[in-house]
């Protein structure tokens, strides 16, 4: 409850970040976080601000309300239900292109239609697997699983449009951002 109260008191003008844990994604988030802190801007991020036993879904919904949301898009991000939930939350709260500040990593293959379709196929596969597994058990007490099916369906339905928006933005390369110590990103935010 303590973190929920601090989230409720946060100014929606804060900068949030949505990313997949681990690997290159987390490495660049750590660098970006330090660069922003050097400019006296604290990025709201889960590992620092969620806290033990914090409500993950509520935190992700709060990210979706942010006035400025940095998206670190990677292969893992595009295949993560938590990351895609955050992306959908941002999109649902309007002014999507004005509020997002994407940084697209090399492994996120969003620039060709055939590659974007593969992410849609991934979510269709997840949806079919969960649906098939649910048919093998009693329909009683299936709370939570139905919500996952709805989420996978929503991701599959919205991913083509959202990935098309992301591929159309000049996000610069991660190396260019690193070379400038994230100045362009900072100035844009």
Tab-separated table of C-alpha atoms in Angstrom:
chain	number	residue	atom	x	y	z
A	1	UNK	CA	0.000	0.000	0.000
A	2	UNK	CA	2.901	2.342	0.667
A	3	UNK	CA	4.099	2.248	-2.939
A	4	UNK	CA	0.487	2.620	-4.163
A	5	UNK	CA	0.217	5.818	-2.118
A	6	UNK	CA	3.504	7.133	-3.525
A	7	UNK	CA	2.297	6.299	-7.046
A	8	UNK	CA	-0.972	8.119	-6.360
A	9	UNK	CA	1.014	11.177	-5.261
A	10	UNK	CA	3.291	11.143	-8.322
A	11	UNK	CA	2.982	13.917	-10.804
A	12	UNK	CA	1.868	12.437	-14.129
A	13	UNK	CA	4.577	14.566	-15.707
A	14	UNK	CA	7.245	12.121	-14.561
A	15	UNK	CA	9.240	10.064	-17.020
A	16	UNK	CA	8.476	6.345	-17.038
A	17	UNK	CA	10.327	3.542	-18.766
A	18	UNK	CA	8.992	0.319	-20.234
A	19	UNK	CA	11.533	-2.408	-21.046
A	20	UNK	CA	12.240	-6.122	-20.811
A	21	UNK	CA	14.553	-7.227	-18.027
A	22	UNK	CA	17.992	-8.590	-18.807
A	23	UNK	CA	20.455	-8.446	-21.660
A	24	UNK	CA	21.104	-5.435	-23.859
A	25	UNK	CA	17.738	-3.923	-22.958
A	26	UNK	CA	18.484	-3.635	-19.255
A	27	UNK	CA	22.063	-2.540	-19.943
A	28	UNK	CA	20.909	0.430	-22.024
A	29	UNK	CA	18.179	1.247	-19.476
A	30	UNK	CA	20.830	1.436	-16.730
A	31	UNK	CA	22.947	3.783	-18.895
A	32	UNK	CA	19.940	5.901	-19.793
A	33	UNK	CA	18.866	6.042	-16.147
A	34	UNK	CA	22.304	7.348	-15.109
A	35	UNK	CA	22.337	9.922	-17.912
A	36	UNK	CA	18.913	11.247	-16.879
A	37	UNK	CA	19.898	11.301	-13.195
A	38	UNK	CA	22.922	13.419	-14.147
A	39	UNK	CA	20.361	15.922	-15.481
A	40	UNK	CA	18.337	15.688	-12.224
A	41	UNK	CA	15.563	13.644	-13.819
A	42	UNK	CA	14.619	10.410	-12.088
A	43	UNK	CA	13.013	7.866	-14.382
A	44	UNK	CA	10.244	5.848	-12.761
A	45	UNK	CA	11.212	2.210	-13.263
A	46	UNK	CA	9.987	-1.007	-11.770
A	47	UNK	CA	13.234	-2.261	-10.209
A	48	UNK	CA	13.590	0.914	-8.159
A	49	UNK	CA	10.017	2.058	-7.619
A	50	UNK	CA	7.802	-1.014	-7.402
A	51	UNK	CA	9.076	-2.501	-4.146
A	52	UNK	CA	8.706	-5.910	-2.603
A	53	UNK	CA	5.185	-7.313	-3.011
A	54	UNK	CA	4.183	-4.300	-5.086
A	55	UNK	CA	1.226	-4.810	-7.401
A	56	UNK	CA	2.777	-5.319	-10.820
A	57	UNK	CA	-0.414	-4.817	-12.825
A	58	UNK	CA	-1.231	-1.556	-11.025
A	59	UNK	CA	2.318	-0.334	-11.624
A	60	UNK	CA	2.058	-1.181	-15.336
A	61	UNK	CA	-1.274	0.637	-15.548
A	62	UNK	CA	0.378	3.690	-13.959
A	63	UNK	CA	3.091	3.596	-16.633
A	64	UNK	CA	0.286	3.724	-19.177
A	65	UNK	CA	-0.873	7.042	-17.694
A	66	UNK	CA	2.546	8.687	-17.903
A	67	UNK	CA	2.957	11.892	-19.870
A	68	UNK	CA	6.377	10.672	-21.058
A	69	UNK	CA	7.122	6.965	-21.501
A	70	UNK	CA	10.467	5.761	-22.814
A	71	UNK	CA	10.022	2.438	-24.608
A	72	UNK	CA	13.074	0.218	-25.004
A	73	UNK	CA	11.841	-2.078	-27.750
A	74	UNK	CA	13.588	-5.431	-28.117
A	75	UNK	CA	12.707	-8.903	-29.366
A	76	UNK	CA	12.085	-9.925	-25.760
A	77	UNK	CA	9.861	-6.854	-25.232
A	78	UNK	CA	7.672	-7.709	-28.215
A	79	UNK	CA	7.219	-11.269	-26.911
A	80	UNK	CA	6.647	-10.366	-23.250
A	81	UNK	CA	3.077	-10.230	-22.013
A	82	UNK	CA	4.003	-7.709	-19.297
A	83	UNK	CA	5.801	-5.397	-21.720
A	84	UNK	CA	3.017	-5.634	-24.266
A	85	UNK	CA	0.462	-4.953	-21.520
A	86	UNK	CA	2.366	-1.754	-20.688
A	87	UNK	CA	2.460	-0.762	-24.358
A	88	UNK	CA	-1.292	-1.339	-24.658
A	89	UNK	CA	-1.893	0.755	-21.525
A	90	UNK	CA	0.076	3.647	-23.024
A	91	UNK	CA	-1.870	3.345	-26.289
A	92	UNK	CA	-5.250	3.215	-24.497
A	93	UNK	CA	-4.603	6.484	-22.685
A	94	UNK	CA	-4.435	8.556	-25.851
A	95	UNK	CA	-1.890	10.807	-27.554
A	96	UNK	CA	0.271	7.717	-28.082
A	97	UNK	CA	2.812	9.221	-30.477
A	98	UNK	CA	3.183	12.365	-28.355
A	99	UNK	CA	3.820	10.466	-25.113
A	100	UNK	CA	6.185	7.722	-26.292
A	101	UNK	CA	9.924	8.014	-26.763
A	102	UNK	CA	11.043	4.747	-28.344
A	103	UNK	CA	14.530	3.361	-28.433
A	104	UNK	CA	14.564	0.349	-30.780
A	105	UNK	CA	17.259	-2.259	-30.230
A	106	UNK	CA	18.755	-4.178	-33.156
A	107	UNK	CA	17.061	-7.464	-32.319
A	108	UNK	CA	13.590	-5.873	-32.531
A	109	UNK	CA	12.716	-6.615	-36.108
A	110	UNK	CA	9.934	-4.124	-36.779
A	111	UNK	CA	11.003	-2.440	-39.997
A	112	UNK	CA	9.781	-5.047	-42.501
A	113	UNK	CA	6.197	-6.272	-42.678
A	114	UNK	CA	7.254	-9.935	-42.751
A	115	UNK	CA	9.144	-9.470	-39.477
A	116	UNK	CA	6.237	-7.682	-37.792
A	117	UNK	CA	3.921	-10.488	-38.884
A	118	UNK	CA	6.159	-12.968	-37.042
A	119	UNK	CA	5.373	-11.175	-33.778
A	120	UNK	CA	1.654	-11.405	-34.549
A	121	UNK	CA	2.163	-15.132	-35.253
A	122	UNK	CA	3.902	-15.466	-31.871
A	123	UNK	CA	0.859	-14.043	-30.073
A	124	UNK	CA	-1.551	-16.152	-32.108
A	125	UNK	CA	0.454	-19.229	-31.084
A	126	UNK	CA	0.366	-18.179	-27.408
A	127	UNK	CA	-3.382	-17.657	-27.673
A	128	UNK	CA	-3.993	-21.059	-29.304
A	129	UNK	CA	-1.780	-22.906	-26.802
A	130	UNK	CA	-3.505	-21.386	-23.787
A	131	UNK	CA	-6.949	-21.906	-25.301
A	132	UNK	CA	-6.150	-25.567	-26.006
A	133	UNK	CA	-4.780	-26.086	-22.491
A	134	UNK	CA	-7.906	-24.539	-20.961
A	135	UNK	CA	-10.117	-26.942	-22.906
A	136	UNK	CA	-8.350	-29.818	-21.153
A	137	UNK	CA	-9.464	-28.770	-17.668
A	138	UNK	CA	-12.753	-28.027	-15.955
A	139	UNK	CA	-14.211	-24.594	-16.687
A	140	UNK	CA	-14.795	-24.022	-12.962
A	141	UNK	CA	-12.500	-21.585	-11.190
A	142	UNK	CA	-10.630	-20.434	-14.282
A	143	UNK	CA	-10.301	-16.835	-13.086
A	144	UNK	CA	-7.073	-15.312	-14.341
A	145	UNK	CA	-6.697	-17.579	-17.346
A	146	UNK	CA	-9.543	-15.942	-19.245
A	147	UNK	CA	-7.872	-12.561	-18.679
A	148	UNK	CA	-4.657	-13.928	-20.195
A	149	UNK	CA	-6.535	-15.106	-23.286
A	150	UNK	CA	-8.149	-11.683	-23.595
A	151	UNK	CA	-4.723	-10.026	-23.245
A	152	UNK	CA	-3.123	-12.243	-25.913
A	153	UNK	CA	-6.060	-11.505	-28.204
A	154	UNK	CA	-5.732	-7.770	-27.567
A	155	UNK	CA	-1.985	-7.874	-28.232
A	156	UNK	CA	-2.516	-9.768	-31.484
A	157	UNK	CA	-5.194	-7.295	-32.584
A	158	UNK	CA	-3.199	-4.142	-31.742
A	159	UNK	CA	0.386	-5.164	-32.477
A	160	UNK	CA	0.205	-4.522	-36.247
A	161	UNK	CA	-0.928	-0.912	-35.732
A	162	UNK	CA	1.407	-0.175	-32.813
A	163	UNK	CA	4.469	-1.719	-34.469
A	164	UNK	CA	3.693	0.240	-37.639
A	165	UNK	CA	3.718	3.466	-35.606
A	166	UNK	CA	7.031	2.490	-33.980
A	167	UNK	CA	8.700	1.576	-37.277
A	168	UNK	CA	7.642	4.910	-38.780
A	169	UNK	CA	9.363	6.987	-36.067
A	170	UNK	CA	12.983	8.018	-36.458
A	171	UNK	CA	14.233	6.649	-33.157
A	172	UNK	CA	17.959	6.855	-33.922
A	173	UNK	CA	20.164	3.878	-33.152
A	174	UNK	CA	21.136	2.855	-29.642
A	175	UNK	CA	24.761	3.687	-30.508
A	176	UNK	CA	23.869	7.237	-31.552
A	177	UNK	CA	22.011	7.667	-28.274
A	178	UNK	CA	24.964	6.345	-26.311
A	179	UNK	CA	27.433	8.582	-28.164
A	180	UNK	CA	25.437	11.667	-27.236
A	181	UNK	CA	24.844	10.400	-23.674
A	182	UNK	CA	21.123	10.256	-24.610
A	183	UNK	CA	20.961	14.030	-25.236
A	184	UNK	CA	18.442	13.822	-28.102
A	185	UNK	CA	16.213	11.552	-26.073
A	186	UNK	CA	16.513	13.766	-22.998
A	187	UNK	CA	15.725	16.920	-25.003
A	188	UNK	CA	12.708	15.240	-26.624
A	189	UNK	CA	11.307	14.120	-23.283
